[in-house]
Amino acid sequence: MSNAKKMTNPRKMVVTAMLASIASVLMLIEIPLPFIAPSFYKLDFSEIPAMIGGFALGPVAGILIEAVKILVNFLINGTATGGIGELSNFVIGCSFIVPASLIYKHKKTKKNAIFAMIIGTLSMPVLGIFINAYIMIPLYSELMIELDQIIQMGTDIIPFITDTLTFCIFCVAPFNLIKGAVITLVTAFIYKPLSRVIHKKS
């Protein structure tokens, strides 16, 4: 039996809730990357607790942590993006956490954990290109900013950008790669000691 299975359901719920609370706080700390993407794309560290939960308790826990942090943040701060930014954060976060935690679940070694997070990191920009190009950016342009303005914001940063797809390739994909790399680096350093605390018998 895995460590996650050995834990009682109430303990799993408590750990999941604690990690979701931490993720909600970390989501408040946003760092713009103006050299890569327009200001409405901001780096936060809320996927780190979700990744820890996904590794320790399985992908469902990781998804729940993602969902709860979005809900809590929405209730506390509302939204400046018509809900599009929050939805995108959830979908792209899950695109990292789900494949990474599924891979790690089958072989729980440090080497496999790094491999799993590399796969998760690569899945973020790939999925992010299509999700943003065909769903999120069109929705955002309907609710918030004209599409031409969004494209121009990208062109001001990277001259190669001429349309929605190139915007996603040259802005969104590098942004998600940086985010994935940060999550991977931090999680690689802190997961093992935190895992011991999470699975410690009371």
mmCIF file of N, CA and C in Angstrom, residues 115-168:
data_model
loop_
_atom_site.group_PDB
_atom_site.id
_atom_site.type_symbol
_atom_site.label_atom_id
_atom_site.label_comp_id
_atom_site.label_asym_id
_atom_site.label_seq_id
_atom_site.Cartn_x
_atom_site.Cartn_y
_atom_site.Cartn_z
ATOM 1 N N PHE A 115 11.582 13.749 -13.293
ATOM 2 C CA PHE A 115 11.086 13.426 -14.631
ATOM 3 C C PHE A 115 9.617 13.802 -14.762
ATOM 4 N N ALA A 116 8.816 13.477 -13.739
ATOM 5 C CA ALA A 116 7.384 13.775 -13.765
ATOM 6 C C ALA A 116 7.140 15.278 -13.883
ATOM 7 N N MET A 117 7.906 16.064 -13.134
ATOM 8 C CA MET A 117 7.705 17.517 -13.170
ATOM 9 C C MET A 117 8.211 18.128 -14.469
ATOM 10 N N ILE A 118 9.220 17.519 -15.084
ATOM 11 C CA ILE A 118 9.661 17.986 -16.398
ATOM 12 C C ILE A 118 8.558 17.767 -17.428
ATOM 13 N N ILE A 119 7.918 16.590 -17.365
ATOM 14 C CA ILE A 119 6.787 16.321 -18.266
ATOM 15 C C ILE A 119 5.659 17.320 -17.999
ATOM 16 N N GLY A 120 5.380 17.574 -16.712
ATOM 17 C CA GLY A 120 4.357 18.562 -16.366
ATOM 18 C C GLY A 120 4.701 19.946 -16.882
ATOM 19 N N THR A 121 5.981 20.311 -16.748
ATOM 20 C CA THR A 121 6.441 21.617 -17.231
ATOM 21 C C THR A 121 6.256 21.743 -18.737
ATOM 22 N N LEU A 122 6.549 20.687 -19.468
ATOM 23 C CA LEU A 122 6.400 20.720 -20.930
ATOM 24 C C LEU A 122 4.934 20.712 -21.356
ATOM 25 N N SER A 123 4.086 20.075 -20.554
ATOM 26 C CA SER A 123 2.665 20.029 -20.923
ATOM 27 C C SER A 123 1.986 21.390 -20.756
ATOM 28 N N MET A 124 2.501 22.208 -19.840
ATOM 29 C CA MET A 124 1.902 23.525 -19.604
ATOM 30 C C MET A 124 1.945 24.426 -20.843
ATOM 31 N N PRO A 125 3.104 24.635 -21.469
ATOM 32 C CA PRO A 125 3.115 25.494 -22.654
ATOM 33 C C PRO A 125 2.376 24.888 -23.843
ATOM 34 N N VAL A 126 2.446 23.553 -23.987
ATOM 35 C CA VAL A 126 1.759 22.916 -25.122
ATOM 36 C C VAL A 126 0.256 23.107 -25.000
ATOM 37 N N LEU A 127 -0.290 22.739 -23.833
ATOM 38 C CA LEU A 127 -1.730 22.927 -23.629
ATOM 39 C C LEU A 127 -2.075 24.410 -23.588
ATOM 40 N N GLY A 128 -1.177 25.199 -22.976
ATOM 41 C CA GLY A 128 -1.425 26.632 -22.842
ATOM 42 C C GLY A 128 -1.583 27.333 -24.174
ATOM 43 N N ILE A 129 -0.826 26.920 -25.178
ATOM 44 C CA ILE A 129 -0.942 27.531 -26.509
ATOM 45 C C ILE A 129 -2.352 27.349 -27.048
ATOM 46 N N PHE A 130 -2.851 26.125 -27.009
ATOM 47 C CA PHE A 130 -4.169 25.835 -27.589
ATOM 48 C C PHE A 130 -5.313 26.401 -26.751
ATOM 49 N N ILE A 131 -5.204 26.245 -25.420
ATOM 50 C CA ILE A 131 -6.261 26.756 -24.530
ATOM 51 C C ILE A 131 -6.382 28.271 -24.647
ATOM 52 N N ASN A 132 -5.230 28.953 -24.645
ATOM 53 C CA ASN A 132 -5.256 30.409 -24.729
ATOM 54 C C ASN A 132 -5.652 30.900 -26.118
ATOM 55 N N ALA A 133 -5.122 30.259 -27.156
ATOM 56 C CA ALA A 133 -5.375 30.724 -28.523
ATOM 57 C C ALA A 133 -6.832 30.577 -28.921
ATOM 58 N N TYR A 134 -7.455 29.480 -28.491
ATOM 59 C CA TYR A 134 -8.787 29.174 -29.001
ATOM 60 C C TYR A 134 -9.921 29.320 -27.993
ATOM 61 N N ILE A 135 -9.556 29.520 -26.703
ATOM 62 C CA ILE A 135 -10.616 29.666 -25.694
ATOM 63 C C ILE A 135 -10.411 30.915 -24.844
ATOM 64 N N MET A 136 -9.294 30.974 -24.095
ATOM 65 C CA MET A 136 -9.129 32.012 -23.082
ATOM 66 C C MET A 136 -8.989 33.415 -23.669
ATOM 67 N N ILE A 137 -8.100 33.574 -24.642
ATOM 68 C CA ILE A 137 -7.890 34.912 -25.207
ATOM 69 C C ILE A 137 -9.126 35.414 -25.959
ATOM 70 N N PRO A 138 -9.796 34.583 -26.781
ATOM 71 C CA PRO A 138 -11.054 35.044 -27.387
ATOM 72 C C PRO A 138 -12.091 35.452 -26.344
ATOM 73 N N LEU A 139 -12.210 34.681 -25.245
ATOM 74 C CA LEU A 139 -13.149 35.054 -24.186
ATOM 75 C C LEU A 139 -12.736 36.356 -23.512
ATOM 76 N N TYR A 140 -11.437 36.474 -23.239
ATOM 77 C CA TYR A 140 -10.913 37.675 -22.582
ATOM 78 C C TYR A 140 -11.132 38.909 -23.457
ATOM 79 N N SER A 141 -10.971 38.744 -24.757
ATOM 80 C CA SER A 141 -11.159 39.876 -25.667
ATOM 81 C C SER A 141 -12.632 40.277 -25.761
ATOM 82 N N GLU A 142 -13.524 39.318 -25.541
ATOM 83 C CA GLU A 142 -14.958 39.638 -25.533
ATOM 84 C C GLU A 142 -15.356 40.421 -24.289
ATOM 85 N N LEU A 143 -14.724 40.085 -23.164
ATOM 86 C CA LEU A 143 -15.132 40.663 -21.884
ATOM 87 C C LEU A 143 -14.316 41.872 -21.448
ATOM 88 N N MET A 144 -13.015 41.901 -21.795
ATOM 89 C CA MET A 144 -12.134 42.877 -21.182
ATOM 90 C C MET A 144 -11.439 43.811 -22.176
ATOM 91 N N ILE A 145 -10.600 43.270 -23.016
ATOM 92 C CA ILE A 145 -9.756 44.076 -23.906
ATOM 93 C C ILE A 145 -9.924 43.584 -25.333
ATOM 94 N N GLU A 146 -9.974 44.520 -26.274
ATOM 95 C CA GLU A 146 -10.077 44.144 -27.688
ATOM 96 C C GLU A 146 -8.899 43.271 -28.099
ATOM 97 N N LEU A 147 -9.176 42.308 -28.965
ATOM 98 C CA LEU A 147 -8.141 41.371 -29.396
ATOM 99 C C LEU A 147 -6.944 42.087 -30.015
ATOM 100 N N ASP A 148 -7.202 43.116 -30.822
ATOM 101 C CA ASP A 148 -6.105 43.869 -31.447
ATOM 102 C C ASP A 148 -5.187 44.491 -30.399
ATOM 103 N N GLN A 149 -5.774 44.936 -29.292
ATOM 104 C CA GLN A 149 -4.972 45.521 -28.218
ATOM 105 C C GLN A 149 -4.092 44.467 -27.546
ATOM 106 N N ILE A 150 -4.670 43.274 -27.348
ATOM 107 C CA ILE A 150 -3.897 42.184 -26.742
ATOM 108 C C ILE A 150 -2.700 41.826 -27.627
ATOM 109 N N ILE A 151 -2.965 41.677 -28.925
ATOM 110 C CA ILE A 151 -1.897 41.336 -29.874
ATOM 111 C C ILE A 151 -0.829 42.427 -29.883
ATOM 112 N N GLN A 152 -1.256 43.683 -29.828
ATOM 113 C CA GLN A 152 -0.305 44.795 -29.842
ATOM 114 C C GLN A 152 0.564 44.791 -28.592
ATOM 115 N N MET A 153 -0.037 44.436 -27.451
ATOM 116 C CA MET A 153 0.748 44.311 -26.213
ATOM 117 C C MET A 153 1.868 43.295 -26.386
ATOM 118 N N GLY A 154 1.536 42.193 -27.070
ATOM 119 C CA GLY A 154 2.553 41.181 -27.328
ATOM 120 C C GLY A 154 3.600 41.663 -28.308
ATOM 121 N N THR A 155 3.160 42.363 -29.355
ATOM 122 C CA THR A 155 4.079 42.876 -30.372
ATOM 123 C C THR A 155 5.055 43.889 -29.776
ATOM 124 N N ASP A 156 4.578 44.664 -28.798
ATOM 125 C CA ASP A 156 5.444 45.642 -28.133
ATOM 126 C C ASP A 156 6.594 44.953 -27.389
ATOM 127 N N ILE A 157 6.374 43.711 -26.987
ATOM 128 C CA ILE A 157 7.409 42.956 -26.275
ATOM 129 C C ILE A 157 8.262 42.156 -27.254
ATOM 130 N N ILE A 158 7.577 41.458 -28.166
ATOM 131 C CA ILE A 158 8.253 40.582 -29.130
ATOM 132 C C ILE A 158 7.710 40.897 -30.527
ATOM 133 N N PRO A 159 8.518 41.491 -31.391
ATOM 134 C CA PRO A 159 8.046 41.952 -32.706
ATOM 135 C C PRO A 159 7.515 40.848 -33.618
ATOM 136 N N PHE A 160 7.873 39.583 -33.359
ATOM 137 C CA PHE A 160 7.423 38.478 -34.202
ATOM 138 C C PHE A 160 5.921 38.222 -34.070
ATOM 139 N N ILE A 161 5.297 38.764 -33.037
ATOM 140 C CA ILE A 161 3.882 38.485 -32.775
ATOM 141 C C ILE A 161 3.003 39.285 -33.729
ATOM 142 N N THR A 162 2.148 38.560 -34.454
ATOM 143 C CA THR A 162 1.258 39.204 -35.427
ATOM 144 C C THR A 162 -0.201 38.797 -35.259
ATOM 145 N N ASP A 163 -0.451 37.714 -34.516
ATOM 146 C CA ASP A 163 -1.828 37.238 -34.342
ATOM 147 C C ASP A 163 -1.929 36.474 -33.020
ATOM 148 N N THR A 164 -3.111 35.884 -32.776
ATOM 149 C CA THR A 164 -3.344 35.191 -31.506
ATOM 150 C C THR A 164 -2.411 34.004 -31.321
ATOM 151 N N LEU A 165 -2.211 33.231 -32.378
ATOM 152 C CA LEU A 165 -1.372 32.043 -32.269
ATOM 153 C C LEU A 165 0.083 32.400 -31.969
ATOM 154 N N THR A 166 0.629 33.378 -32.677
ATOM 155 C CA THR A 166 2.016 33.767 -32.409
ATOM 156 C C THR A 166 2.144 34.423 -31.030
ATOM 157 N N PHE A 167 1.089 35.100 -30.579
ATOM 158 C CA PHE A 167 1.071 35.638 -29.224
ATOM 159 C C PHE A 167 1.233 34.509 -28.208
ATOM 160 N N CYS A 168 0.502 33.426 -28.434
ATOM 161 C CA CYS A 168 0.566 32.296 -27.505
ATOM 162 C C CYS A 168 1.898 31.564 -27.585
#
